[in-house]
């Protein structure tokens, strides 16, 4: 029976060593909660780090750590202290974390950390492969494991792999500064489905894929040579019922059951019943905008002194990565700000900021959520921000006001909150005043809508939606597998080839026999290819035809000294075996003088493009242009040319990063059909990668083997992944 393999940096367990004994407690994090139903159904395993380095685990407890993890269907990955420093504290949190949150000034690019990051990703992937069986689904999580999808794919090409990024993905202009940008993107594209919290992150990722790797992107699908990768947004929810029930139980509790924190909060509420408590909860991180939040609160008190002694900021900063220098400096800055502002505004009976630098148990979080009238959450960048959702879930009487930064992923789905720019102190001050003075009726109306949405799209729904989308990618893959040249199909193909009495092979050139290159003149055939095609052509009763859009001069020069038949410019010219070039169609080129200036104007306006002039056609190449600008200009030029040539017997062909204008009566379908006239071929094979090859696939007899290179919409009967596979098939005809 197939299973789900979940991989994350940490296991959903807390394994602690106390008095030479192991203590295991479940993690209360959002990821662990969200995947609990999948994990506990008995059809999944979870792979991750235990939290203890190899040095911290005594030799006699190593097996026990594994057993404790195994009891919870978990597999512990062991990391050394050096690996934790280089992989987690190094590359993950000093390179990826700041860069993906737009803090380029904090971003380090240490080659040694990158090497350790790769090494640890390999370690995780190997652990997955130990437990992987055909049919399993793999779900990789977050920025610490960006390379794992490809590492698994390299060993298990048919695996169904999902990847979810829980932090923002930066714009192309920021991401391009990463020295290892290609490796990171290729690592992520090892997955079949890539998920982000918001459409913005999805859009940034696709932009980087287009510009850096030059892969074709259609809407939210990335076309790779061997498969299609789906990219989508899945905003993560919370365990709504858990927080709602906790809040209800909180209010049902007796006075004796109250925590010390709740008693202090109640004393404040009793002493100043009209005062408002403003809640701020974050992990101590420079992305959370805590220092700016404190300064904005100071600005608010300066601007509206009438609220002095009428409001209090309750601020909880949870310690995080305290051994990273930026976090140490941030801690000092916040301590100093809190001290200065409390000194500036405090009275005998009132302190403006209550500041807690500690982790708090779940019950205390509920105390804060239920007691505070306003939640002020102002991250500078945040992948989602689940605190905003948790606060709303605990407001069981529907009161309370959420002020939320527009830079948080949650802002996209929580429009009923008061949305602010975290850098605009004036706006924050005005919004705080609005929140303090907001009527209860308005609070209730806003929160009821928010609660209904959050309750419906909770964390389990998020996980279910992602896994459902991952299953759909599996189903979509099967729709292609029906025409893929599998080993079984390949055996039949070779058998038919060898048992045939007379055969012909139509071979496209660019993108089929050789890969595409930036400069067309650099696509000269290598000696191995020349020898391969020559040997095929020398077989008895075998005709090989290279049929290309290339001009006759280039094609003839590259294949001079061979007796291989050549068809150039999509069929305008033909060079039969041991003969000279001859014009195969009655075509004219007078029209080129009128069309050339139009294309040249687009060359001038679009950097990275150029005009290729052939005998009877013109081609505008835009492979080296900015991908988005190239597509826009191609569409614009295509429309312009179609209007210009519609009454001249010309057509505009859209190829792979090229637009070509030629005679309407010339195409590969007509040229290949001519070759069959008067011949009794019992084996016909045609292969190509481009839209122009579709004419050939459609015109050839139904019994032909027609093959498309790459996964694309096609009339061909079969497809192969890439040019490497094309050569493998051609070589098999010689065996």
XYZ file of C-alpha atoms in Angstrom:
735
model
C 0.000 0.000 0.000
C 1.371 3.433 -0.969
C 2.147 5.955 1.761
C 2.880 9.646 2.183
C 6.427 10.637 3.125
C 6.597 14.038 4.818
C 9.996 15.732 5.059
C 10.756 18.851 7.083
C 13.779 20.297 8.832
C 12.446 19.244 12.259
C 10.286 16.326 13.301
C 6.833 17.091 14.765
C 8.314 15.969 18.095
C 10.356 17.611 20.799
C 13.012 15.178 21.948
C 14.812 16.464 25.026
C 17.577 14.925 27.126
C 16.993 15.270 30.888
C 19.084 13.452 33.504
C 20.338 11.000 30.885
C 16.742 10.177 29.896
C 14.832 11.055 26.767
C 11.585 12.962 27.020
C 9.375 13.136 23.922
C 6.504 15.602 23.572
C 4.463 16.499 20.472
C 5.227 19.754 18.706
C 2.484 22.366 18.684
C 3.671 24.080 15.497
C 1.318 24.836 12.606
C 2.922 22.318 10.267
C 2.738 19.459 12.777
C -0.898 20.300 13.501
C -1.827 20.675 9.854
C -0.476 17.318 8.825
C -1.597 15.461 11.933
C -4.555 13.808 10.219
C -2.382 12.549 7.335
C 0.369 11.451 9.640
C -1.796 9.629 12.150
C -3.896 7.697 9.651
C -1.203 5.033 9.545
C -0.256 5.625 5.921
C 2.586 8.110 6.342
C 6.028 8.580 7.814
C 7.706 11.839 8.788
C 11.421 12.418 8.209
C 13.311 15.204 9.961
C 15.943 16.215 12.473
C 15.360 15.271 16.120
C 16.734 18.578 17.401
C 19.733 16.919 19.060
C 23.156 16.853 17.437
C 25.096 13.604 17.217
C 27.414 14.934 19.932
C 24.481 15.619 22.274
C 23.126 12.064 21.999
C 25.049 9.619 24.210
C 26.062 6.421 22.432
C 23.838 4.278 24.627
C 20.772 6.407 23.732
C 21.199 6.477 19.930
C 18.929 3.494 19.357
C 16.395 4.835 21.835
C 16.120 8.122 19.915
C 15.333 6.137 16.777
C 12.823 3.965 18.619
C 11.083 6.965 20.207
C 10.764 8.547 16.777
C 9.650 5.289 15.168
C 6.889 4.911 17.762
C 5.407 8.120 16.339
C 5.942 6.992 12.704
C 8.921 9.316 12.447
C 12.428 8.802 11.090
C 15.165 10.864 12.738
C 17.916 12.365 10.580
C 21.143 12.753 12.561
C 23.091 15.984 12.122
C 26.506 16.894 13.453
C 27.159 20.181 15.215
C 29.080 21.385 12.151
C 26.125 20.513 9.891
C 23.659 22.362 12.126
C 25.907 25.442 12.126
C 26.490 25.444 8.362
C 23.114 24.169 7.187
C 20.628 25.685 9.642
C 22.289 28.669 11.313
C 24.449 29.265 8.244
C 22.940 28.982 4.775
C 19.284 28.575 5.780
C 19.154 31.491 8.205
C 21.976 33.759 7.091
C 21.433 33.441 3.343
C 17.981 32.166 2.342
C 15.955 33.642 5.231
C 17.154 37.259 4.925
C 17.228 37.210 1.115
C 13.715 35.770 0.767
C 12.476 38.433 3.229
C 14.188 41.247 1.251
C 16.854 41.944 3.902
C 19.724 41.914 1.434
C 21.981 43.803 3.844
C 21.881 40.781 6.193
C 22.377 38.203 3.436
C 25.656 36.280 3.523
C 27.020 34.230 0.630
C 29.527 31.856 2.190
C 30.580 29.058 -0.141
C 31.393 26.793 2.823
C 27.820 27.164 4.158
C 26.417 26.389 0.704
C 28.488 23.204 0.528
C 27.203 22.069 3.937
C 23.644 22.986 2.910
C 23.993 20.730 -0.158
C 25.528 17.976 1.950
C 22.658 18.025 4.453
C 20.016 18.139 1.714
C 21.649 15.018 0.251
C 21.447 13.394 3.682
C 17.695 14.094 3.906
C 17.125 12.838 0.351
C 19.019 9.619 1.027
C 16.862 9.003 4.092
C 13.761 9.458 1.966
C 15.069 7.061 -0.687
C 15.711 4.392 1.962
C 11.997 4.340 2.745
C 10.550 5.204 -0.663
C 8.536 2.599 -2.550
C 6.898 2.921 -5.965
C 3.547 4.697 -5.633
C 4.483 6.696 -2.522
C 3.830 10.436 -2.450
C 6.552 12.702 -1.124
C 5.875 16.115 0.467
C 8.928 18.278 1.149
C 8.655 21.390 3.313
C 10.321 24.759 3.444
C 13.435 26.730 2.684
C 15.871 24.466 4.525
C 15.270 21.689 1.971
C 15.101 23.489 -1.379
C 17.361 20.969 -3.116
C 15.668 17.797 -1.866
C 12.953 17.484 -4.588
C 15.514 17.257 -7.410
C 17.797 14.959 -5.411
C 14.900 12.524 -5.006
C 13.830 12.967 -8.650
C 17.323 12.134 -9.903
C 17.107 8.713 -8.238
C 13.358 8.089 -8.647
C 12.216 9.801 -11.888
C 8.636 8.534 -11.536
C 8.133 9.687 -7.932
C 5.198 11.996 -7.141
C 6.768 14.913 -5.254
C 5.240 18.025 -3.710
C 7.115 20.993 -2.247
C 5.699 23.765 -0.061
C 7.585 26.974 0.709
C 6.403 28.465 4.011
C 8.219 31.804 3.659
C 7.955 34.506 0.974
C 9.597 34.039 -2.400
C 11.303 37.281 -3.428
C 11.018 39.175 -6.684
C 13.358 38.267 -9.515
C 15.472 41.386 -8.954
C 16.236 40.226 -5.398
C 16.475 36.489 -6.050
C 18.892 36.939 -8.968
C 21.563 38.172 -6.509
C 21.888 34.671 -5.017
C 25.090 33.069 -6.393
C 23.468 29.622 -6.470
C 20.155 30.754 -7.953
C 20.066 28.146 -10.761
C 20.690 25.252 -8.359
C 17.958 26.441 -5.988
C 15.364 26.781 -8.762
C 16.315 23.423 -10.288
C 16.093 21.836 -6.838
C 12.546 23.116 -6.335
C 11.518 22.129 -9.877
C 12.274 18.540 -8.977
C 8.742 18.574 -7.544
C 5.534 17.955 -9.505
C 3.667 20.560 -7.452
C 5.165 23.651 -5.796
C 3.030 25.517 -3.286
C 3.222 29.018 -1.823
C 1.034 30.925 0.639
C 0.065 33.669 -1.816
C -0.186 34.372 -5.516
C 2.502 37.082 -5.189
C 5.103 34.513 -4.091
C 3.970 32.172 -6.863
C 4.303 34.971 -9.421
C 7.809 35.895 -8.228
C 8.919 32.273 -8.454
C 7.592 31.843 -11.994
C 9.264 35.091 -13.052
C 12.625 33.820 -11.800
C 12.125 30.450 -13.517
C 11.351 32.224 -16.803
C 14.213 34.702 -16.644
C 16.971 32.608 -15.065
C 16.308 29.089 -16.366
C 14.438 30.217 -19.501
C 11.785 27.542 -19.094
C 8.445 28.072 -20.765
C 5.699 29.123 -18.343
C 2.004 28.905 -19.262
C -0.158 30.480 -16.559
C 0.940 28.457 -13.516
C 2.654 25.562 -15.284
C 6.362 25.217 -15.998
C 7.147 23.063 -19.024
C 10.294 21.008 -18.580
C 11.568 18.659 -21.293
C 10.333 15.564 -19.460
C 7.306 16.786 -17.498
C 5.127 19.697 -16.417
C 5.453 21.296 -12.963
C 2.348 22.887 -11.450
C 2.803 25.982 -9.259
C -0.080 27.195 -7.087
C -0.969 29.141 -3.954
C -2.387 27.463 -0.828
C -2.827 29.918 2.086
C -2.110 27.962 5.253
C -4.803 27.944 7.923
C -4.802 27.153 11.633
C -6.385 24.479 13.815
C -9.394 26.730 14.302
C -11.306 24.409 16.589
C -8.325 24.035 18.923
C -8.100 27.796 19.509
C -11.852 28.329 19.653
C -12.309 25.508 22.186
C -9.369 26.754 24.243
C -10.933 30.228 24.418
C -14.324 28.801 25.439
C -12.695 26.661 28.154
C -10.765 29.709 29.328
C -13.977 31.585 30.069
C -15.561 28.549 31.735
C -12.637 28.148 34.144
C -12.909 29.116 37.819
C -10.866 31.841 39.447
C -8.678 29.232 41.145
C -7.791 27.798 37.728
C -6.544 31.124 36.400
C -2.887 31.574 35.554
C -0.746 34.222 37.219
C -0.652 36.115 33.934
C -4.451 36.169 33.714
C -4.706 37.500 37.276
C -2.371 40.368 36.370
C -4.396 41.102 33.249
C -7.631 41.054 35.271
C -6.180 43.476 37.854
C -5.391 45.893 35.072
C -8.872 45.544 33.595
C -10.517 46.095 36.979
C -8.369 49.136 37.787
C -8.916 50.774 34.388
C -12.055 49.268 32.843
C -12.076 51.746 29.944
C -8.412 51.204 29.029
C -7.494 49.139 26.010
C -4.887 46.388 25.853
C -2.987 46.206 22.560
C -1.371 42.842 21.876
C 1.897 42.274 20.014
C 3.145 38.676 19.662
C 6.090 37.649 17.500
C 9.145 35.521 17.357
C 12.111 37.862 17.840
C 13.095 38.403 14.216
C 14.069 41.413 12.138
C 11.371 40.505 9.585
C 8.618 41.060 12.154
C 9.030 44.836 12.376
C 9.044 44.839 16.192
C 11.333 47.868 16.563
C 9.263 49.872 14.070
C 6.104 48.834 15.909
C 7.450 50.244 19.160
C 8.452 53.485 17.433
C 4.997 53.708 15.833
C 3.419 53.260 19.275
C 5.596 56.108 20.562
C 4.472 58.245 17.604
C 0.856 57.408 18.450
C 1.244 58.548 22.080
C 2.971 61.755 20.963
C 0.253 62.497 18.402
C -2.686 61.537 20.635
C -1.641 62.286 24.246
C -5.273 61.895 25.330
C -4.701 58.112 25.181
C -1.893 58.158 27.749
C -2.980 55.881 30.627
C -5.844 54.700 28.374
C -3.875 52.098 26.388
C -1.117 49.599 27.074
C 1.016 47.640 24.605
C 1.418 44.036 25.788
C 4.408 42.799 23.847
C 5.608 39.201 23.759
C 8.873 38.515 21.898
C 9.692 34.812 21.706
C 13.475 34.131 21.731
C 14.819 32.896 18.384
C 18.241 32.160 16.861
C 19.946 33.969 19.718
C 23.400 32.961 18.461
C 22.982 34.878 15.173
C 24.544 38.384 15.398
C 21.617 40.227 13.780
C 19.227 38.775 16.364
C 21.515 39.755 19.227
C 21.637 43.345 17.955
C 17.856 43.367 17.489
C 17.345 42.189 21.085
C 19.499 45.067 22.393
C 17.660 47.582 20.203
C 14.238 46.447 21.435
C 15.344 46.439 25.077
C 16.609 50.008 24.694
C 13.467 51.194 22.899
C 11.133 49.716 25.511
C 13.205 51.241 28.325
C 13.314 54.675 26.698
C 9.589 54.824 25.884
C 8.540 53.521 29.293
C 10.817 56.151 30.871
C 9.344 58.870 28.635
C 5.638 58.191 29.207
C 5.267 56.216 32.469
C 3.255 57.607 35.366
C 3.020 56.459 38.955
C 0.219 54.021 38.119
C 0.804 53.300 34.441
C 3.502 51.839 32.190
C 2.868 52.069 28.437
C 4.601 48.808 27.440
C 4.541 45.434 29.167
C 7.419 43.560 27.598
C 7.960 39.800 27.845
C 11.027 38.185 26.286
C 10.269 34.506 26.700
C 8.351 31.553 25.346
C 4.883 31.169 26.803
C 2.822 28.016 27.257
C -0.303 27.622 25.161
C -2.647 28.538 28.035
C -0.896 31.889 28.515
C -1.232 32.653 24.812
C -4.965 32.100 25.160
C -4.934 34.475 28.185
C -3.408 37.180 26.007
C -5.585 36.547 22.953
C -8.820 36.655 24.948
C -7.894 39.624 27.183
C -6.489 42.085 24.645
C -8.866 44.372 22.762
C -6.581 44.973 19.810
C -3.904 42.881 18.067
C -1.169 44.962 16.433
C 0.862 42.828 13.984
C 3.177 44.781 11.705
C 5.749 42.477 10.058
C 7.941 44.041 7.386
C 7.786 40.707 5.542
C 5.969 37.563 6.612
C 5.135 34.421 4.673
C 1.735 34.092 6.343
C 1.447 35.170 10.048
C -0.716 32.620 11.843
C -0.886 34.767 15.017
C -3.399 36.992 13.212
C -5.632 34.003 12.548
C -5.208 32.616 16.063
C -6.254 35.941 17.602
C -9.465 36.045 15.547
C -10.268 32.388 16.338
C -10.163 33.060 20.109
C -12.551 36.046 19.954
C -15.579 33.936 20.770
C -17.781 36.988 21.500
C -16.737 38.377 18.074
C -15.237 41.553 19.567
C -11.676 42.748 19.122
C -9.817 44.529 16.341
C -6.983 43.131 14.236
C -4.464 45.588 12.788
C -2.364 43.728 10.232
C 0.546 44.617 7.968
C -0.119 44.445 4.236
C 3.267 42.704 3.989
C 1.946 39.590 5.770
C 0.660 36.785 3.587
C -2.449 36.587 5.778
C -3.466 40.109 4.703
C -4.526 38.730 1.312
C -7.351 36.726 2.882
C -8.159 38.918 5.915
C -9.436 42.081 4.247
C -11.846 42.755 7.118
C -8.862 43.502 9.374
C -7.440 47.038 9.428
C -4.603 46.747 6.897
C -1.613 49.069 7.286
C 1.816 49.760 5.791
C 4.294 48.818 8.553
C 6.610 51.684 7.578
C 3.932 54.385 7.747
C 3.849 55.632 11.361
C 1.175 58.206 10.566
C -1.128 55.511 9.177
C -0.437 53.178 12.117
C -1.259 55.952 14.600
C -4.508 56.809 12.816
C -5.423 53.113 12.593
C -4.754 52.576 16.311
C -7.099 55.470 17.052
C -9.700 53.950 14.703
C -9.366 50.563 16.433
C -9.693 52.057 19.940
C -12.813 53.973 18.953
C -14.390 51.272 16.753
C -17.983 50.492 17.833
C -18.650 46.941 18.998
C -21.193 46.443 16.235
C -18.524 47.051 13.607
C -16.049 44.794 15.401
C -18.590 41.975 15.471
C -19.498 42.415 11.812
C -15.861 42.293 10.713
C -14.895 39.368 12.934
C -17.881 37.198 12.073
C -16.878 37.322 8.417
C -13.243 36.572 9.256
C -14.150 33.704 11.572
C -16.440 32.100 9.037
C -13.662 32.114 6.457
C -10.929 30.902 8.805
C -13.147 28.152 10.182
C -13.856 26.868 6.690
C -10.295 27.073 5.364
C -8.484 25.638 8.353
C -5.112 23.922 8.432
C -6.543 20.495 7.614
C -8.329 21.931 4.571
C -5.008 23.470 3.500
C -3.228 20.114 3.721
C -6.116 18.303 2.025
C -6.172 20.807 -0.853
C -2.430 20.493 -1.407
C -2.509 16.700 -1.408
C -5.515 16.763 -3.733
C -3.637 19.010 -6.153
C -0.621 16.693 -5.911
C -2.826 13.741 -6.845
C -4.109 15.723 -9.843
C -0.548 16.152 -11.108
C -0.229 12.368 -10.959
C -3.425 11.988 -12.992
C -2.242 14.590 -15.519
C 1.051 12.765 -15.895
C -0.823 9.578 -16.798
C -2.584 11.414 -19.640
C 0.850 11.954 -21.232
C 2.097 8.467 -20.507
C -0.260 7.007 -23.102
C 1.937 8.450 -25.909
C 5.315 8.406 -24.222
C 7.952 6.173 -25.840
C 8.350 3.734 -22.986
C 10.724 0.744 -23.130
C 7.824 -1.386 -24.401
C 6.974 1.083 -27.185
C 10.661 1.412 -28.007
C 10.996 -2.360 -28.462
C 8.046 -2.384 -30.885
C 9.468 0.632 -32.740
C 12.871 -1.020 -33.252
C 11.257 -4.320 -34.229
C 9.101 -2.609 -36.879
C 12.140 -0.719 -38.147
C 14.285 -3.827 -38.518
C 11.581 -5.994 -40.103
C 10.542 -3.336 -42.625
C 11.541 -3.634 -46.269
C 11.783 0.069 -47.080
C 11.976 2.883 -44.570
C 12.287 6.658 -44.382
C 13.255 8.873 -41.454
C 12.294 12.578 -41.342
C 14.495 14.328 -38.780
C 13.991 17.920 -37.665
C 17.263 19.616 -36.717
C 17.134 22.377 -34.039
C 15.600 21.153 -30.785
C 15.560 17.572 -32.086
C 19.012 16.467 -33.195
C 20.729 19.298 -31.262
C 19.706 21.493 -28.351
C 18.741 25.112 -28.851
C 21.503 27.677 -28.418
C 21.445 31.470 -28.076
C 23.178 31.969 -31.431
C 21.786 29.805 -34.295
C 25.210 29.546 -35.902
C 26.520 27.753 -32.782
C 24.273 24.721 -33.351
C 26.721 22.991 -35.703
C 26.409 19.149 -35.543
C 29.053 17.323 -33.539
C 30.985 14.458 -35.097
C 29.013 11.844 -33.159
C 25.755 13.119 -34.683
C 27.196 13.242 -38.200
C 28.458 9.656 -37.865
C 25.134 8.469 -36.423
C 22.986 9.948 -39.195
C 25.462 8.851 -41.889
C 25.379 5.237 -40.647
C 21.577 5.232 -40.645
C 21.531 6.632 -44.170
C 23.973 3.962 -45.367
C 21.716 1.110 -44.228
C 20.092 -0.834 -47.040
C 16.647 0.417 -48.123
C 16.857 3.377 -45.745
C 16.367 7.055 -46.614
C 17.223 9.719 -44.047
C 15.891 13.239 -44.611
C 16.896 16.174 -42.422
C 13.961 18.585 -42.711
C 14.567 21.979 -41.173
C 13.680 25.643 -41.195
C 17.372 26.465 -41.599
C 18.625 28.228 -44.733
C 20.166 25.999 -47.411
C 23.641 27.541 -47.123
C 24.007 26.733 -43.432
C 22.433 23.291 -43.663
C 24.470 22.430 -46.749
C 27.712 23.560 -45.138
C 27.141 21.538 -41.981
C 26.272 18.341 -43.871
C 28.642 18.693 -46.802
C 30.494 15.536 -47.727
C 27.489 13.374 -46.823
C 24.821 11.882 -49.075
C 22.052 12.681 -46.610
C 18.985 14.282 -48.173
C 18.292 17.818 -46.940
C 15.136 19.938 -46.987
C 15.617 23.557 -45.908
C 13.419 26.568 -45.175
C 10.490 24.291 -44.267
C 10.400 22.771 -47.743
C 11.376 25.604 -50.110
C 14.672 23.947 -51.028
C 15.657 20.316 -51.443
C 19.023 18.588 -51.854
C 18.545 14.966 -52.851
C 21.223 12.322 -52.381
C 24.432 13.257 -54.202
C 22.690 16.145 -55.982
C 22.721 19.943 -55.908
C 20.142 22.179 -54.241
C 16.972 22.798 -56.203
C 13.925 24.938 -55.543
C 11.042 22.606 -54.726
C 8.275 25.220 -54.677
C 7.414 28.173 -56.851
C 8.117 30.838 -54.257
C 9.012 34.516 -54.458
C 10.936 36.880 -52.230
C 9.952 40.324 -53.528
C 7.797 40.807 -50.450
C 10.843 40.767 -48.165
C 11.787 44.398 -48.889
C 8.419 45.558 -47.537
C 8.442 43.346 -44.445
C 12.101 43.664 -43.436
C 11.855 47.255 -42.049
C 8.960 46.246 -39.819
C 10.955 43.425 -38.243
C 14.042 45.618 -37.962
C 12.048 48.161 -35.958
C 11.193 45.399 -33.468
C 14.861 44.383 -33.321
C 15.733 47.987 -32.434
C 13.072 48.128 -29.707
C 13.744 44.706 -28.179
C 17.268 44.082 -26.810
C 18.548 40.544 -27.366
C 16.644 39.953 -30.629
C 17.909 39.729 -34.211
C 16.697 39.215 -37.754
C 17.747 36.137 -39.739
C 17.342 36.493 -43.491
C 16.942 33.334 -45.563
C 16.414 32.935 -49.296
C 12.628 32.926 -49.148
C 11.755 33.720 -45.544
C 12.555 36.102 -42.691
C 12.920 34.996 -39.056
C 12.854 37.164 -35.917
C 14.696 35.433 -33.046
C 14.025 36.484 -29.432
C 15.622 33.691 -27.371
C 18.045 36.093 -25.654
C 15.458 38.803 -24.955
C 13.879 39.318 -21.561
C 11.302 36.477 -21.503
C 8.275 38.604 -20.644
C 9.197 41.453 -22.994
C 10.025 38.913 -25.717
C 6.585 37.306 -25.453
C 4.859 40.702 -25.504
C 6.831 41.864 -28.542
C 6.320 38.519 -30.331
C 2.567 38.820 -29.932
C 2.686 42.434 -31.104
C 4.893 41.614 -34.120
C 2.769 38.597 -35.033
C -0.392 40.710 -35.146
C 1.383 43.432 -37.141
C 2.761 40.965 -39.688
C -0.495 39.066 -40.092
C -2.216 42.309 -41.047
C 0.624 43.186 -43.417
C 0.954 39.856 -45.265
C -2.628 38.555 -45.258
C -3.208 39.306 -48.961
C 0.274 38.315 -50.162
C 0.065 34.525 -49.857
C 2.354 34.594 -46.817
C 1.999 33.128 -43.339
C 3.523 33.847 -39.933
C 4.851 30.799 -38.061
C 5.458 30.917 -34.314
C 8.356 28.594 -33.476
C 10.461 28.094 -30.356
C 11.418 31.709 -29.496
C 11.235 32.649 -33.178
C 8.667 34.176 -35.565
C 9.093 33.285 -39.228
C 7.393 34.812 -42.273
C 7.266 32.617 -45.363
C 5.106 31.553 -48.286
C 1.819 29.958 -47.168
C 2.269 27.124 -49.654
C 5.538 25.983 -48.109
C 5.565 23.735 -45.042
C 7.105 20.517 -43.778
C 3.879 18.586 -44.291
C 3.807 19.282 -48.011
C 7.549 18.641 -48.356
C 7.446 15.282 -46.527
C 4.370 14.126 -48.449
C 6.179 14.782 -51.755
C 8.895 12.383 -50.670
C 6.375 9.571 -50.353
C 4.940 9.927 -53.861
C 5.719 6.851 -55.975
C 7.546 5.154 -53.103
C 6.403 2.091 -51.182
C 7.707 2.831 -47.684
C 6.432 0.365 -45.065
C 8.165 2.216 -42.177
C 7.831 5.985 -41.822
C 9.374 7.801 -38.877
C 9.150 11.569 -38.278
C 10.424 13.477 -35.256
C 10.450 17.180 -34.362
C 9.999 19.598 -31.499
C 8.343 22.648 -33.007
C 4.951 23.908 -34.053
C 6.203 23.838 -37.650
C 6.633 20.064 -37.372
C 2.901 19.646 -36.747
C 2.275 20.033 -40.496
C 4.449 16.967 -41.035
C 2.745 14.949 -38.277
C -0.688 15.750 -39.727
C 0.154 15.052 -43.382
C 1.999 11.744 -43.025
C 0.016 8.459 -43.200
C -1.646 7.303 -39.961
C 0.591 4.223 -39.802
C 3.678 6.470 -39.401
C 5.621 6.764 -36.182
C 5.337 10.514 -35.450
C 7.248 11.723 -32.389
C 7.263 15.071 -30.582
C 10.313 16.163 -28.590
C 9.162 17.516 -25.230
C 5.785 17.553 -23.511
C 3.621 19.795 -25.668
C 0.232 19.744 -27.333
C 0.770 17.751 -30.510
C -0.696 15.698 -33.341
C 2.183 13.229 -33.007
C 1.483 9.695 -31.810
C 4.333 9.672 -29.315
C 6.723 11.944 -27.467
C 10.222 11.784 -25.974
C 11.748 14.015 -23.312
C 14.748 15.598 -24.988
C 17.461 15.497 -27.652
C 19.430 12.965 -25.630
C 16.532 10.517 -25.910
C 16.262 11.248 -29.654
C 19.829 10.088 -30.162
C 19.230 6.988 -28.047
C 16.324 5.987 -30.304
C 18.309 6.605 -33.474
C 21.201 4.543 -32.101
C 18.799 1.696 -31.324
C 18.038 1.463 -35.058
C 21.702 0.566 -35.595
C 21.956 -2.167 -32.927
